[in-house]
């Protein structure tokens, strides 16, 4: 499959409508969760011009382990309750950080990052299976609309969970 470049609308609702169709296009026929997450990260990196890191951390016992992503090399393990990712896991809710330096315990991976959003991903029993993490070089880049939009987008991954991972 070759990637066909698209122009994303600036209006957020339209943007997320197109993002949903792009994410489904490049993941829908793929039952392997790792392959699907790899393309999911790539589509996110194409869609968000201000994003310097987009990818997944997956729950393995008491910590999060790095999954497929786009961006610079990152920390591979994050303990429960640590950093923005581990805190989102603990709180079981999305976290939007306007300025990462102001988030106590933030784990820095790329010194260019200013803002961050983390969205929990649930398995079929409602347990936190992993998180989607996105970073931006722009302070305050992610809004509540992005929190809601990305919470909808991760349903594409959640729908694939349930069988053997
Ligand atoms: N900043 C994250 C760590 C992961 S990197 O941003 C890719 C955190 O504080 O959990």
PDB file of C-alpha atoms and ligand atoms in Angstrom:
ATOM      1  CA  UNK A   1       0.000   0.000   0.000  1.00  0.00           C
ATOM      2  CA  UNK A   2       1.409   3.397  -0.894  1.00  0.00           C
ATOM      3  CA  UNK A   3       0.658   6.479   1.186  1.00  0.00           C
ATOM      4  CA  UNK A   4      -1.386   9.159  -0.548  1.00  0.00           C
ATOM      5  CA  UNK A   5      -0.792  12.586   0.964  1.00  0.00           C
ATOM      6  CA  UNK A   6      -3.912  14.403   2.135  1.00  0.00           C
ATOM      7  CA  UNK A   7      -4.523  17.956   3.296  1.00  0.00           C
ATOM      8  CA  UNK A   8      -6.121  18.071   6.723  1.00  0.00           C
ATOM      9  CA  UNK A   9      -8.804  20.701   7.411  1.00  0.00           C
ATOM     10  CA  UNK A  10      -7.987  23.257  10.103  1.00  0.00           C
ATOM     11  CA  UNK A  11     -11.457  23.108  11.694  1.00  0.00           C
ATOM     12  CA  UNK A  12     -11.096  20.546  14.488  1.00  0.00           C
ATOM     13  CA  UNK A  13     -14.266  18.526  13.916  1.00  0.00           C
ATOM     14  CA  UNK A  14     -13.481  18.203  10.208  1.00  0.00           C
ATOM     15  CA  UNK A  15      -9.852  17.481  11.068  1.00  0.00           C
ATOM     16  CA  UNK A  16     -10.811  14.563  13.332  1.00  0.00           C
ATOM     17  CA  UNK A  17     -13.294  13.247  10.759  1.00  0.00           C
ATOM     18  CA  UNK A  18     -10.489  13.026   8.205  1.00  0.00           C
ATOM     19  CA  UNK A  19      -8.016  11.687  10.773  1.00  0.00           C
ATOM     20  CA  UNK A  20     -10.473   8.922  11.686  1.00  0.00           C
ATOM     21  CA  UNK A  21     -10.792   7.881   8.032  1.00  0.00           C
ATOM     22  CA  UNK A  22      -6.998   7.972   7.523  1.00  0.00           C
ATOM     23  CA  UNK A  23      -6.299   5.965  10.673  1.00  0.00           C
ATOM     24  CA  UNK A  24      -8.869   3.364   9.646  1.00  0.00           C
ATOM     25  CA  UNK A  25      -7.527   3.236   6.078  1.00  0.00           C
ATOM     26  CA  UNK A  26      -4.000   2.337   7.247  1.00  0.00           C
ATOM     27  CA  UNK A  27      -4.928   0.000  10.124  1.00  0.00           C
ATOM     28  CA  UNK A  28      -8.314  -1.538   9.386  1.00  0.00           C
ATOM     29  CA  UNK A  29      -7.254  -4.570   7.373  1.00  0.00           C
ATOM     30  CA  UNK A  30      -4.399  -5.368   9.817  1.00  0.00           C
ATOM     31  CA  UNK A  31      -5.276  -7.683  12.717  1.00  0.00           C
ATOM     32  CA  UNK A  32      -1.744  -7.564  14.211  1.00  0.00           C
ATOM     33  CA  UNK A  33      -1.847  -4.913  16.947  1.00  0.00           C
ATOM     34  CA  UNK A  34       1.845  -3.957  16.640  1.00  0.00           C
ATOM     35  CA  UNK A  35       1.576  -3.371  12.896  1.00  0.00           C
ATOM     36  CA  UNK A  36      -1.638  -1.389  13.390  1.00  0.00           C
ATOM     37  CA  UNK A  37      -0.059   0.792  16.108  1.00  0.00           C
ATOM     38  CA  UNK A  38       2.969   1.439  13.888  1.00  0.00           C
ATOM     39  CA  UNK A  39       0.805   2.804  11.078  1.00  0.00           C
ATOM     40  CA  UNK A  40      -1.395   4.647  13.594  1.00  0.00           C
ATOM     41  CA  UNK A  41       1.669   6.518  14.899  1.00  0.00           C
ATOM     42  CA  UNK A  42       2.780   7.330  11.382  1.00  0.00           C
ATOM     43  CA  UNK A  43      -0.621   8.748  10.394  1.00  0.00           C
ATOM     44  CA  UNK A  44      -0.601  10.927  13.540  1.00  0.00           C
ATOM     45  CA  UNK A  45       2.877  12.238  12.697  1.00  0.00           C
ATOM     46  CA  UNK A  46       1.673  13.131   9.182  1.00  0.00           C
ATOM     47  CA  UNK A  47      -1.506  14.815  10.431  1.00  0.00           C
ATOM     48  CA  UNK A  48      -0.183  17.053  13.256  1.00  0.00           C
ATOM     49  CA  UNK A  49       2.333  19.582  11.961  1.00  0.00           C
ATOM     50  CA  UNK A  50       3.415  20.694  15.456  1.00  0.00           C
ATOM     51  CA  UNK A  51       3.978  17.208  16.860  1.00  0.00           C
ATOM     52  CA  UNK A  52       7.538  15.919  17.383  1.00  0.00           C
ATOM     53  CA  UNK A  53       6.661  12.557  19.002  1.00  0.00           C
ATOM     54  CA  UNK A  54       3.606  10.306  18.665  1.00  0.00           C
ATOM     55  CA  UNK A  55       3.363   6.749  19.877  1.00  0.00           C
ATOM     56  CA  UNK A  56       2.427   4.146  22.424  1.00  0.00           C
ATOM     57  CA  UNK A  57       3.452   2.759  25.792  1.00  0.00           C
ATOM     58  CA  UNK A  58       1.981  -0.628  26.710  1.00  0.00           C
ATOM     59  CA  UNK A  59       1.279  -1.941  30.230  1.00  0.00           C
ATOM     60  CA  UNK A  60       3.590  -4.838  31.125  1.00  0.00           C
ATOM     61  CA  UNK A  61       3.179  -5.741  34.798  1.00  0.00           C
ATOM     62  CA  UNK A  62       3.878  -2.675  36.933  1.00  0.00           C
ATOM     63  CA  UNK A  63       5.295  -0.489  34.208  1.00  0.00           C
ATOM     64  CA  UNK A  64       4.747   0.921  30.758  1.00  0.00           C
ATOM     65  CA  UNK A  65       7.003  -0.336  27.975  1.00  0.00           C
ATOM     66  CA  UNK A  66       7.698   1.606  24.781  1.00  0.00           C
ATOM     67  CA  UNK A  67       5.661   0.518  21.766  1.00  0.00           C
ATOM     68  CA  UNK A  68       5.506   1.685  18.147  1.00  0.00           C
ATOM     69  CA  UNK A  69       6.156   5.402  17.714  1.00  0.00           C
ATOM     70  CA  UNK A  70       7.357   8.202  15.434  1.00  0.00           C
ATOM     71  CA  UNK A  71       9.965  10.609  16.700  1.00  0.00           C
ATOM     72  CA  UNK A  72      13.293  10.610  18.488  1.00  0.00           C
ATOM     73  CA  UNK A  73      14.387   7.643  20.644  1.00  0.00           C
ATOM     74  CA  UNK A  74      12.548   7.718  23.961  1.00  0.00           C
ATOM     75  CA  UNK A  75      12.625   6.272  27.466  1.00  0.00           C
ATOM     76  CA  UNK A  76      11.674   2.590  27.155  1.00  0.00           C
ATOM     77  CA  UNK A  77      10.094   1.986  30.587  1.00  0.00           C
ATOM     78  CA  UNK A  78       7.900   4.182  32.797  1.00  0.00           C
ATOM     79  CA  UNK A  79       6.751   3.093  36.259  1.00  0.00           C
ATOM     80  CA  UNK A  80       3.101   3.250  37.335  1.00  0.00           C
ATOM     81  CA  UNK A  81       2.339   6.772  38.573  1.00  0.00           C
ATOM     82  CA  UNK A  82       5.535   8.264  37.093  1.00  0.00           C
ATOM     83  CA  UNK A  83       5.756  10.953  34.421  1.00  0.00           C
ATOM     84  CA  UNK A  84       2.756  12.129  32.442  1.00  0.00           C
ATOM     85  CA  UNK A  85       2.204   8.651  30.986  1.00  0.00           C
ATOM     86  CA  UNK A  86       2.350   6.771  34.296  1.00  0.00           C
ATOM     87  CA  UNK A  87       0.132   9.400  35.922  1.00  0.00           C
ATOM     88  CA  UNK A  88      -2.493   9.081  33.173  1.00  0.00           C
ATOM     89  CA  UNK A  89      -2.424   5.301  33.724  1.00  0.00           C
ATOM     90  CA  UNK A  90      -2.835   5.777  37.486  1.00  0.00           C
ATOM     91  CA  UNK A  91      -5.650   8.335  37.138  1.00  0.00           C
ATOM     92  CA  UNK A  92      -7.249   6.327  34.327  1.00  0.00           C
ATOM     93  CA  UNK A  93      -7.926   9.555  32.431  1.00  0.00           C
ATOM     94  CA  UNK A  94      -6.387  11.691  29.686  1.00  0.00           C
ATOM     95  CA  UNK A  95      -3.878  14.395  30.670  1.00  0.00           C
ATOM     96  CA  UNK A  96      -3.215  17.566  28.687  1.00  0.00           C
ATOM     97  CA  UNK A  97      -0.019  19.392  29.691  1.00  0.00           C
ATOM     98  CA  UNK A  98       0.402  22.945  28.382  1.00  0.00           C
ATOM     99  CA  UNK A  99       4.037  23.268  29.492  1.00  0.00           C
ATOM    100  CA  UNK A 100       5.899  20.098  30.442  1.00  0.00           C
ATOM    101  CA  UNK A 101       8.352  21.934  32.690  1.00  0.00           C
ATOM    102  CA  UNK A 102       5.398  22.773  34.930  1.00  0.00           C
ATOM    103  CA  UNK A 103       4.295  19.129  35.298  1.00  0.00           C
ATOM    104  CA  UNK A 104       6.056  17.726  38.354  1.00  0.00           C
ATOM    105  CA  UNK A 105       7.765  14.447  37.533  1.00  0.00           C
ATOM    106  CA  UNK A 106       7.555  14.900  33.775  1.00  0.00           C
ATOM    107  CA  UNK A 107      10.034  12.586  32.033  1.00  0.00           C
ATOM    108  CA  UNK A 108      11.915  14.511  29.354  1.00  0.00           C
ATOM    109  CA  UNK A 109      12.751  12.603  26.177  1.00  0.00           C
ATOM    110  CA  UNK A 110      13.238  15.365  23.627  1.00  0.00           C
ATOM    111  CA  UNK A 111      14.426  18.723  24.953  1.00  0.00           C
ATOM    112  CA  UNK A 112      12.425  20.488  22.216  1.00  0.00           C
ATOM    113  CA  UNK A 113       9.123  19.281  23.710  1.00  0.00           C
ATOM    114  CA  UNK A 114       6.942  21.902  25.421  1.00  0.00           C
ATOM    115  CA  UNK A 115       3.460  20.377  25.571  1.00  0.00           C
ATOM    116  CA  UNK A 116       2.093  16.866  25.784  1.00  0.00           C
ATOM    117  CA  UNK A 117      -1.119  14.835  25.709  1.00  0.00           C
ATOM    118  CA  UNK A 118      -1.612  11.304  27.023  1.00  0.00           C
ATOM    119  CA  UNK A 119      -4.728   9.219  26.353  1.00  0.00           C
ATOM    120  CA  UNK A 120      -5.325   5.887  28.152  1.00  0.00           C
ATOM    121  CA  UNK A 121      -6.268   2.853  26.070  1.00  0.00           C
ATOM    122  CA  UNK A 122      -8.616   0.287  27.621  1.00  0.00           C
ATOM    123  CA  UNK A 123      -8.955  -3.407  26.935  1.00  0.00           C
ATOM    124  CA  UNK A 124     -12.337  -5.107  26.641  1.00  0.00           C
ATOM    125  CA  UNK A 125     -12.601  -5.545  30.424  1.00  0.00           C
ATOM    126  CA  UNK A 126     -12.020  -1.802  30.990  1.00  0.00           C
ATOM    127  CA  UNK A 127      -8.464  -2.204  32.335  1.00  0.00           C
ATOM    128  CA  UNK A 128      -5.798   0.220  31.114  1.00  0.00           C
ATOM    129  CA  UNK A 129      -3.904  -1.651  28.393  1.00  0.00           C
ATOM    130  CA  UNK A 130      -1.561   1.185  27.406  1.00  0.00           C
ATOM    131  CA  UNK A 131      -1.427   4.867  26.554  1.00  0.00           C
ATOM    132  CA  UNK A 132      -1.139   7.032  23.466  1.00  0.00           C
ATOM    133  CA  UNK A 133       1.441   9.785  24.034  1.00  0.00           C
ATOM    134  CA  UNK A 134       1.975  12.839  21.830  1.00  0.00           C
ATOM    135  CA  UNK A 135       4.441  15.681  22.302  1.00  0.00           C
ATOM    136  CA  UNK A 136       4.640  19.106  20.683  1.00  0.00           C
ATOM    137  CA  UNK A 137       7.354  21.712  20.334  1.00  0.00           C
ATOM    138  CA  UNK A 138       4.671  24.409  20.818  1.00  0.00           C
ATOM    139  CA  UNK A 139       3.524  25.353  24.340  1.00  0.00           C
ATOM    140  CA  UNK A 140      -0.225  24.767  24.800  1.00  0.00           C
ATOM    141  CA  UNK A 141      -0.493  22.926  21.477  1.00  0.00           C
ATOM    142  CA  UNK A 142      -3.100  20.374  22.600  1.00  0.00           C
ATOM    143  CA  UNK A 143      -6.618  21.495  23.493  1.00  0.00           C
ATOM    144  CA  UNK A 144      -9.646  19.875  25.105  1.00  0.00           C
ATOM    145  CA  UNK A 145     -10.911  19.233  21.563  1.00  0.00           C
ATOM    146  CA  UNK A 146      -7.746  17.196  20.932  1.00  0.00           C
ATOM    147  CA  UNK A 147      -8.307  15.298  24.186  1.00  0.00           C
ATOM    148  CA  UNK A 148     -11.847  14.403  23.055  1.00  0.00           C
ATOM    149  CA  UNK A 149     -10.827  13.792  19.440  1.00  0.00           C
ATOM    150  CA  UNK A 150      -7.894  11.526  20.342  1.00  0.00           C
ATOM    151  CA  UNK A 151     -10.003   9.662  22.914  1.00  0.00           C
ATOM    152  CA  UNK A 152     -12.285   8.798  19.977  1.00  0.00           C
ATOM    153  CA  UNK A 153      -9.325   7.873  17.760  1.00  0.00           C
ATOM    154  CA  UNK A 154      -7.838   5.344  20.211  1.00  0.00           C
ATOM    155  CA  UNK A 155     -11.115   3.405  19.970  1.00  0.00           C
ATOM    156  CA  UNK A 156      -9.687   2.151  16.651  1.00  0.00           C
ATOM    157  CA  UNK A 157      -6.935   0.415  18.670  1.00  0.00           C
ATOM    158  CA  UNK A 158      -9.295  -0.599  21.489  1.00  0.00           C
ATOM    159  CA  UNK A 159     -11.569  -2.337  18.961  1.00  0.00           C
ATOM    160  CA  UNK A 160      -8.617  -4.552  17.961  1.00  0.00           C
ATOM    161  CA  UNK A 161      -7.834  -5.650  21.525  1.00  0.00           C
ATOM    162  CA  UNK A 162      -9.360  -8.643  23.154  1.00  0.00           C
ATOM    163  CA  UNK A 163      -7.722 -11.504  21.314  1.00  0.00           C
ATOM    164  CA  UNK A 164      -4.084 -12.493  21.726  1.00  0.00           C
ATOM    165  CA  UNK A 165      -1.845  -9.407  21.735  1.00  0.00           C
TER     166      UNK A 165
HETATM  167  N1  LIG B   1       7.097  12.689  28.703  1.00  0.00           N
HETATM  168  C1  LIG B   1       6.633  11.354  28.995  1.00  0.00           C
HETATM  169  C2  LIG B   1       7.687  10.341  28.679  1.00  0.00           C
HETATM  170  C3  LIG B   1       7.602   9.792  27.295  1.00  0.00           C
HETATM  171  S1  LIG B   1       8.201  10.821  26.096  1.00  0.00           S
HETATM  172  O1  LIG B   1       7.461  12.087  26.111  1.00  0.00           O
HETATM  173  C4  LIG B   1       8.091  10.138  24.615  1.00  0.00           C
HETATM  174  C5  LIG B   1       6.207  11.279  30.449  1.00  0.00           C
HETATM  175  O2  LIG B   1       6.481  12.195  31.231  1.00  0.00           O
HETATM  176  O3  LIG B   1       5.592  10.275  30.811  1.00  0.00           O
END
